[in-house]
């Protein structure tokens, strides 16, 4: 909680310094907000991923005649929109999928079925591009998501007590960091994003041998701030630098960009998802 408060306060202070309205934060990636669905759709994000890094993903239409079904298991079932792995579960068989379908309420967010990535390790790449206002450099961090359990394909997240994070930055040279920046900047024109990628190793990630599991573009937390191997002073330095950069990027949003009412629509979507998950568990 303290980390999030520090991020928000630092961003607001830098926005005041650069004479930028802090609430413009919600317009940073407004070009990718689906007005019809009132969400940042995972399917929309999926279309932006180059084919060699993309996992098979489709809407779960149940047992309807002609509906697409998983070719193999396990697969991951996830709401079309959600954060912090809310509602995501691994499905290991057709029977388990049928049981999940039977427990769903008739009204609620639709679910997607995503093929399991083959990579053994999970990496989170947090990215803020360089600002055009002052030609500043991009902010990037690479964090490995680890798990204390023996499960080879866990559903990781901040609410999973077995999940923990380790920074990869000390293992990367400036040249390698620049390469990752170049790779992930090609996926959409996001002003802030966190990419979840699975690869067998950090070397495989650098060699473009990975699959992208998810792209978070709404309020992506830089997971490097949740690691235990970085001093608190370094974390605050990262917060200070990244929020300065984000304020500059916010200042660069063109006046011609249409303003979308994202915050309240996302708030409503989040409430619906929470209500749905509560009903499924009850």
Tab-separated table of C-alpha atoms in Angstrom:
chain	number	residue	atom	x	y	z
A	1	UNK	CA	0.000	0.000	0.000
A	2	UNK	CA	2.823	2.412	0.884
A	3	UNK	CA	4.418	1.730	-2.501
A	4	UNK	CA	1.240	2.622	-4.384
A	5	UNK	CA	0.752	5.772	-2.317
A	6	UNK	CA	4.347	6.795	-3.048
A	7	UNK	CA	3.806	6.272	-6.782
A	8	UNK	CA	0.602	8.306	-6.810
A	9	UNK	CA	1.978	11.176	-4.718
A	10	UNK	CA	5.189	11.340	-6.730
A	11	UNK	CA	3.227	11.416	-9.994
A	12	UNK	CA	0.942	14.185	-8.712
A	13	UNK	CA	3.907	16.272	-7.542
A	14	UNK	CA	5.671	15.947	-10.899
A	15	UNK	CA	2.443	16.799	-12.730
A	16	UNK	CA	2.174	19.964	-10.656
A	17	UNK	CA	5.818	20.736	-11.429
A	18	UNK	CA	5.202	20.412	-15.180
A	19	UNK	CA	1.739	22.061	-15.081
A	20	UNK	CA	-0.070	18.887	-16.115
A	21	UNK	CA	-3.496	17.814	-14.835
A	22	UNK	CA	-2.885	14.544	-12.891
A	23	UNK	CA	-6.279	13.130	-13.938
A	24	UNK	CA	-4.983	13.011	-17.498
A	25	UNK	CA	-3.279	9.795	-16.353
A	26	UNK	CA	-6.418	7.924	-17.417
A	27	UNK	CA	-5.982	9.207	-20.977
A	28	UNK	CA	-2.445	7.837	-21.362
A	29	UNK	CA	-3.595	4.707	-23.206
A	30	UNK	CA	-7.097	5.905	-24.081
A	31	UNK	CA	-6.552	5.008	-27.747
A	32	UNK	CA	-6.737	1.340	-26.729
A	33	UNK	CA	-9.873	1.602	-24.593
A	34	UNK	CA	-12.807	-0.317	-26.102
A	35	UNK	CA	-15.780	2.049	-25.866
A	36	UNK	CA	-18.315	-0.658	-26.730
A	37	UNK	CA	-17.135	-3.077	-24.039
A	38	UNK	CA	-16.042	-0.346	-21.564
A	39	UNK	CA	-12.747	-2.160	-20.931
A	40	UNK	CA	-9.184	-2.551	-22.132
A	41	UNK	CA	-9.960	-5.822	-23.873
A	42	UNK	CA	-7.421	-8.652	-23.657
A	43	UNK	CA	-8.487	-9.671	-27.161
A	44	UNK	CA	-7.718	-6.192	-28.484
A	45	UNK	CA	-4.302	-6.319	-26.833
A	46	UNK	CA	-3.728	-9.773	-28.309
A	47	UNK	CA	-4.020	-8.433	-31.863
A	48	UNK	CA	-1.114	-6.056	-31.215
A	49	UNK	CA	1.301	-8.871	-30.352
A	50	UNK	CA	3.505	-10.102	-33.222
A	51	UNK	CA	2.483	-13.621	-34.236
A	52	UNK	CA	5.737	-15.249	-33.109
A	53	UNK	CA	5.122	-14.072	-29.527
A	54	UNK	CA	1.349	-14.577	-29.457
A	55	UNK	CA	-0.491	-17.366	-27.649
A	56	UNK	CA	-3.694	-18.884	-28.994
A	57	UNK	CA	-6.615	-17.123	-27.292
A	58	UNK	CA	-10.355	-17.038	-27.967
A	59	UNK	CA	-13.715	-16.306	-26.338
A	60	UNK	CA	-15.152	-19.233	-24.415
A	61	UNK	CA	-18.607	-19.750	-25.920
A	62	UNK	CA	-19.293	-22.871	-23.911
A	63	UNK	CA	-20.650	-25.993	-25.502
A	64	UNK	CA	-22.532	-24.166	-28.257
A	65	UNK	CA	-22.544	-25.990	-31.550
A	66	UNK	CA	-19.580	-24.894	-33.623
A	67	UNK	CA	-17.903	-23.086	-30.704
A	68	UNK	CA	-14.135	-23.344	-30.612
A	69	UNK	CA	-12.763	-25.701	-27.974
A	70	UNK	CA	-9.249	-26.167	-26.538
A	71	UNK	CA	-7.062	-28.438	-28.636
A	72	UNK	CA	-5.104	-29.596	-25.578
A	73	UNK	CA	-4.788	-29.014	-21.841
A	74	UNK	CA	-3.846	-27.298	-19.641
A	75	UNK	CA	-5.266	-23.928	-20.663
A	76	UNK	CA	-5.867	-20.740	-18.720
A	77	UNK	CA	-9.336	-19.309	-18.309
A	78	UNK	CA	-9.508	-15.567	-17.655
A	79	UNK	CA	-12.057	-12.739	-17.721
A	80	UNK	CA	-11.699	-10.525	-20.785
A	81	UNK	CA	-10.702	-7.781	-18.401
A	82	UNK	CA	-9.179	-8.004	-14.957
A	83	UNK	CA	-6.110	-7.099	-12.936
A	84	UNK	CA	-3.832	-8.867	-10.468
A	85	UNK	CA	-4.895	-12.269	-11.863
A	86	UNK	CA	-8.435	-11.843	-10.551
A	87	UNK	CA	-10.670	-14.582	-11.913
A	88	UNK	CA	-7.826	-16.383	-13.694
A	89	UNK	CA	-7.606	-20.151	-13.249
A	90	UNK	CA	-5.815	-23.066	-14.865
A	91	UNK	CA	-7.982	-25.731	-16.462
A	92	UNK	CA	-6.436	-29.185	-16.738
A	93	UNK	CA	-9.247	-31.151	-18.381
A	94	UNK	CA	-12.504	-30.952	-20.321
A	95	UNK	CA	-14.383	-31.961	-17.172
A	96	UNK	CA	-12.877	-29.073	-15.204
A	97	UNK	CA	-13.819	-26.662	-17.998
A	98	UNK	CA	-17.416	-27.907	-18.004
A	99	UNK	CA	-17.581	-27.505	-14.221
A	100	UNK	CA	-16.345	-23.914	-14.442
A	101	UNK	CA	-18.925	-23.135	-17.117
A	102	UNK	CA	-21.706	-24.624	-15.002
A	103	UNK	CA	-20.767	-22.439	-12.018
A	104	UNK	CA	-20.783	-19.152	-13.934
A	105	UNK	CA	-23.714	-16.753	-13.532
A	106	UNK	CA	-25.593	-15.896	-16.707
A	107	UNK	CA	-24.689	-12.219	-16.505
A	108	UNK	CA	-21.115	-11.046	-16.199
A	109	UNK	CA	-17.832	-10.508	-18.061
A	110	UNK	CA	-17.111	-13.031	-20.768
A	111	UNK	CA	-14.234	-15.449	-20.371
A	112	UNK	CA	-11.299	-16.149	-22.649
A	113	UNK	CA	-9.389	-19.385	-23.080
A	114	UNK	CA	-5.642	-18.982	-23.536
A	115	UNK	CA	-3.154	-21.697	-24.418
A	116	UNK	CA	-0.450	-22.356	-21.826
A	117	UNK	CA	2.936	-20.838	-22.648
A	118	UNK	CA	5.821	-23.290	-22.967
A	119	UNK	CA	8.401	-21.089	-21.258
A	120	UNK	CA	9.461	-22.262	-17.802
A	121	UNK	CA	10.028	-18.817	-16.290
A	122	UNK	CA	7.882	-15.704	-16.051
A	123	UNK	CA	9.205	-12.188	-16.610
A	124	UNK	CA	7.485	-8.837	-16.152
A	125	UNK	CA	8.718	-5.933	-18.273
A	126	UNK	CA	7.570	-2.519	-17.060
A	127	UNK	CA	7.925	0.196	-19.690
A	128	UNK	CA	7.430	3.955	-20.028
A	129	UNK	CA	8.664	5.365	-23.365
A	130	UNK	CA	10.836	8.402	-23.795
A	131	UNK	CA	8.979	11.709	-23.645
A	132	UNK	CA	8.781	13.825	-26.800
A	133	UNK	CA	8.572	16.984	-24.680
A	134	UNK	CA	12.243	16.817	-23.676
A	135	UNK	CA	13.592	13.774	-25.593
A	136	UNK	CA	14.160	11.915	-22.310
A	137	UNK	CA	15.126	8.250	-22.176
A	138	UNK	CA	12.631	5.466	-21.571
A	139	UNK	CA	12.119	3.811	-18.193
A	140	UNK	CA	12.291	0.018	-18.206
A	141	UNK	CA	12.556	-2.656	-15.530
A	142	UNK	CA	12.676	-6.439	-15.808
A	143	UNK	CA	11.436	-8.548	-12.903
A	144	UNK	CA	11.144	-12.312	-12.635
A	145	UNK	CA	7.976	-13.694	-11.065
A	146	UNK	CA	8.814	-16.745	-8.974
A	147	UNK	CA	6.760	-19.218	-6.952
A	148	UNK	CA	7.531	-21.184	-3.798
A	149	UNK	CA	5.253	-24.089	-4.776
A	150	UNK	CA	6.142	-27.097	-6.921
A	151	UNK	CA	3.467	-26.154	-9.458
A	152	UNK	CA	5.055	-25.729	-12.904
A	153	UNK	CA	2.201	-23.534	-14.149
A	154	UNK	CA	0.864	-21.511	-11.210
A	155	UNK	CA	-1.451	-18.523	-11.504
A	156	UNK	CA	0.926	-15.917	-10.133
A	157	UNK	CA	-0.130	-12.572	-8.712
A	158	UNK	CA	0.067	-10.326	-5.688
A	159	UNK	CA	-2.760	-12.292	-4.020
A	160	UNK	CA	-0.958	-15.624	-4.407
A	161	UNK	CA	0.958	-16.178	-1.148
A	162	UNK	CA	3.484	-18.392	-2.983
A	163	UNK	CA	4.395	-15.678	-5.493
A	164	UNK	CA	7.487	-13.541	-5.021
A	165	UNK	CA	9.598	-11.292	-7.265
A	166	UNK	CA	13.283	-10.917	-8.119
A	167	UNK	CA	14.879	-8.088	-10.074
A	168	UNK	CA	16.776	-9.039	-13.233
A	169	UNK	CA	18.358	-5.636	-13.783
A	170	UNK	CA	21.759	-6.525	-12.295
A	171	UNK	CA	22.004	-9.418	-14.773
A	172	UNK	CA	21.492	-7.194	-17.810
A	173	UNK	CA	24.006	-4.963	-19.559
A	174	UNK	CA	23.063	-1.543	-20.927
A	175	UNK	CA	23.077	-3.057	-24.422
A	176	UNK	CA	20.723	-5.859	-23.407
A	177	UNK	CA	18.356	-3.440	-21.678
A	178	UNK	CA	18.309	-1.315	-24.842
A	179	UNK	CA	17.444	-4.419	-26.877
A	180	UNK	CA	14.510	-5.284	-24.613
A	181	UNK	CA	13.353	-1.679	-24.799
A	182	UNK	CA	13.433	-1.887	-28.591
A	183	UNK	CA	11.573	-5.212	-28.654
A	184	UNK	CA	8.710	-4.269	-26.367
A	185	UNK	CA	8.295	-0.746	-27.733
A	186	UNK	CA	7.174	-2.392	-30.979
A	187	UNK	CA	4.043	-3.782	-29.308
A	188	UNK	CA	1.562	-0.941	-29.462
A	189	UNK	CA	2.265	2.733	-28.831
A	190	UNK	CA	1.629	2.552	-25.093
A	191	UNK	CA	2.563	5.447	-22.838
A	192	UNK	CA	2.852	3.049	-19.897
A	193	UNK	CA	2.615	-0.741	-19.896
A	194	UNK	CA	3.679	-3.942	-18.191
A	195	UNK	CA	4.237	-7.012	-20.325
A	196	UNK	CA	4.126	-10.524	-18.887
A	197	UNK	CA	6.315	-12.884	-20.927
A	198	UNK	CA	7.254	-16.526	-20.430
A	199	UNK	CA	10.610	-17.861	-21.583
A	200	UNK	CA	12.977	-20.644	-20.577
A	201	UNK	CA	15.625	-18.158	-19.448
A	202	UNK	CA	16.663	-14.510	-19.512
A	203	UNK	CA	18.865	-15.360	-22.503
A	204	UNK	CA	15.860	-16.811	-24.331
A	205	UNK	CA	13.944	-13.610	-23.615
A	206	UNK	CA	16.759	-11.579	-25.157
A	207	UNK	CA	16.820	-13.923	-28.168
A	208	UNK	CA	13.080	-13.321	-28.751
A	209	UNK	CA	12.187	-16.874	-27.743
A	210	UNK	CA	9.215	-16.029	-25.548
A	211	UNK	CA	5.423	-15.804	-25.447
A	212	UNK	CA	3.473	-12.823	-24.160
A	213	UNK	CA	0.854	-13.900	-21.649
A	214	UNK	CA	-0.650	-10.510	-20.890
A	215	UNK	CA	-0.315	-6.764	-21.400
A	216	UNK	CA	-1.432	-4.449	-18.589
A	217	UNK	CA	-1.986	-0.854	-19.725
A	218	UNK	CA	-4.408	0.568	-17.145
A	219	UNK	CA	-2.594	0.974	-13.808
A	220	UNK	CA	0.429	-1.333	-14.192
A	221	UNK	CA	2.477	-1.669	-11.025
A	222	UNK	CA	6.265	-1.807	-11.604
A	223	UNK	CA	6.822	-5.149	-9.884
A	224	UNK	CA	10.470	-4.348	-9.280
A	225	UNK	CA	9.136	-2.381	-6.294
A	226	UNK	CA	7.868	-5.623	-4.727
A	227	UNK	CA	11.249	-7.357	-4.754
A	228	UNK	CA	13.152	-8.060	-1.542
A	229	UNK	CA	16.629	-7.825	-3.105
A	230	UNK	CA	16.584	-4.072	-3.786
A	231	UNK	CA	17.216	-1.475	-1.044
A	232	UNK	CA	14.345	0.827	-0.123
A	233	UNK	CA	16.406	3.853	-1.152
A	234	UNK	CA	16.795	2.427	-4.683
A	235	UNK	CA	13.078	1.761	-4.884
A	236	UNK	CA	12.261	5.370	-4.020
A	237	UNK	CA	14.815	6.533	-6.559
A	238	UNK	CA	13.027	4.407	-9.190
A	239	UNK	CA	9.636	5.812	-8.146
A	240	UNK	CA	10.954	9.369	-8.366
A	241	UNK	CA	12.497	8.851	-11.835
A	242	UNK	CA	9.662	6.811	-13.348
A	243	UNK	CA	6.892	9.149	-12.183
A	244	UNK	CA	8.835	12.152	-13.461
A	245	UNK	CA	9.029	10.407	-16.822
A	246	UNK	CA	5.335	9.512	-16.727
A	247	UNK	CA	4.379	13.121	-15.965
A	248	UNK	CA	6.423	14.256	-18.982
A	249	UNK	CA	4.733	11.612	-21.156
A	250	UNK	CA	1.345	12.780	-19.852
A	251	UNK	CA	2.240	16.337	-20.816
A	252	UNK	CA	2.891	15.092	-24.349
A	253	UNK	CA	-0.652	13.766	-24.893
A	254	UNK	CA	-1.861	15.702	-27.958
A	255	UNK	CA	-4.824	18.026	-27.491
A	256	UNK	CA	-6.412	16.408	-30.548
A	257	UNK	CA	-6.722	13.023	-28.768
A	258	UNK	CA	-10.395	12.304	-27.907
A	259	UNK	CA	-11.093	12.279	-24.166
A	260	UNK	CA	-12.703	9.075	-22.926
A	261	UNK	CA	-14.491	8.516	-19.613
A	262	UNK	CA	-12.254	5.618	-18.621
A	263	UNK	CA	-11.995	5.807	-14.824
A	264	UNK	CA	-15.698	5.447	-13.999
A	265	UNK	CA	-16.319	2.824	-16.686
A	266	UNK	CA	-13.384	0.774	-15.422
A	267	UNK	CA	-14.594	1.180	-11.852
A	268	UNK	CA	-17.970	-0.237	-12.843
A	269	UNK	CA	-16.322	-3.135	-14.696
A	270	UNK	CA	-14.190	-3.913	-11.644
A	271	UNK	CA	-17.254	-4.003	-9.401
A	272	UNK	CA	-19.051	-6.351	-11.788
A	273	UNK	CA	-16.048	-8.663	-11.905
A	274	UNK	CA	-15.731	-8.728	-8.102
A	275	UNK	CA	-19.441	-9.452	-7.733
A	276	UNK	CA	-19.222	-12.245	-10.294
A	277	UNK	CA	-16.220	-13.865	-8.605
A	278	UNK	CA	-17.947	-13.655	-5.230
A	279	UNK	CA	-21.000	-15.428	-6.658
A	280	UNK	CA	-18.833	-18.166	-8.139
A	281	UNK	CA	-17.173	-18.817	-4.793
A	282	UNK	CA	-20.421	-18.822	-2.815
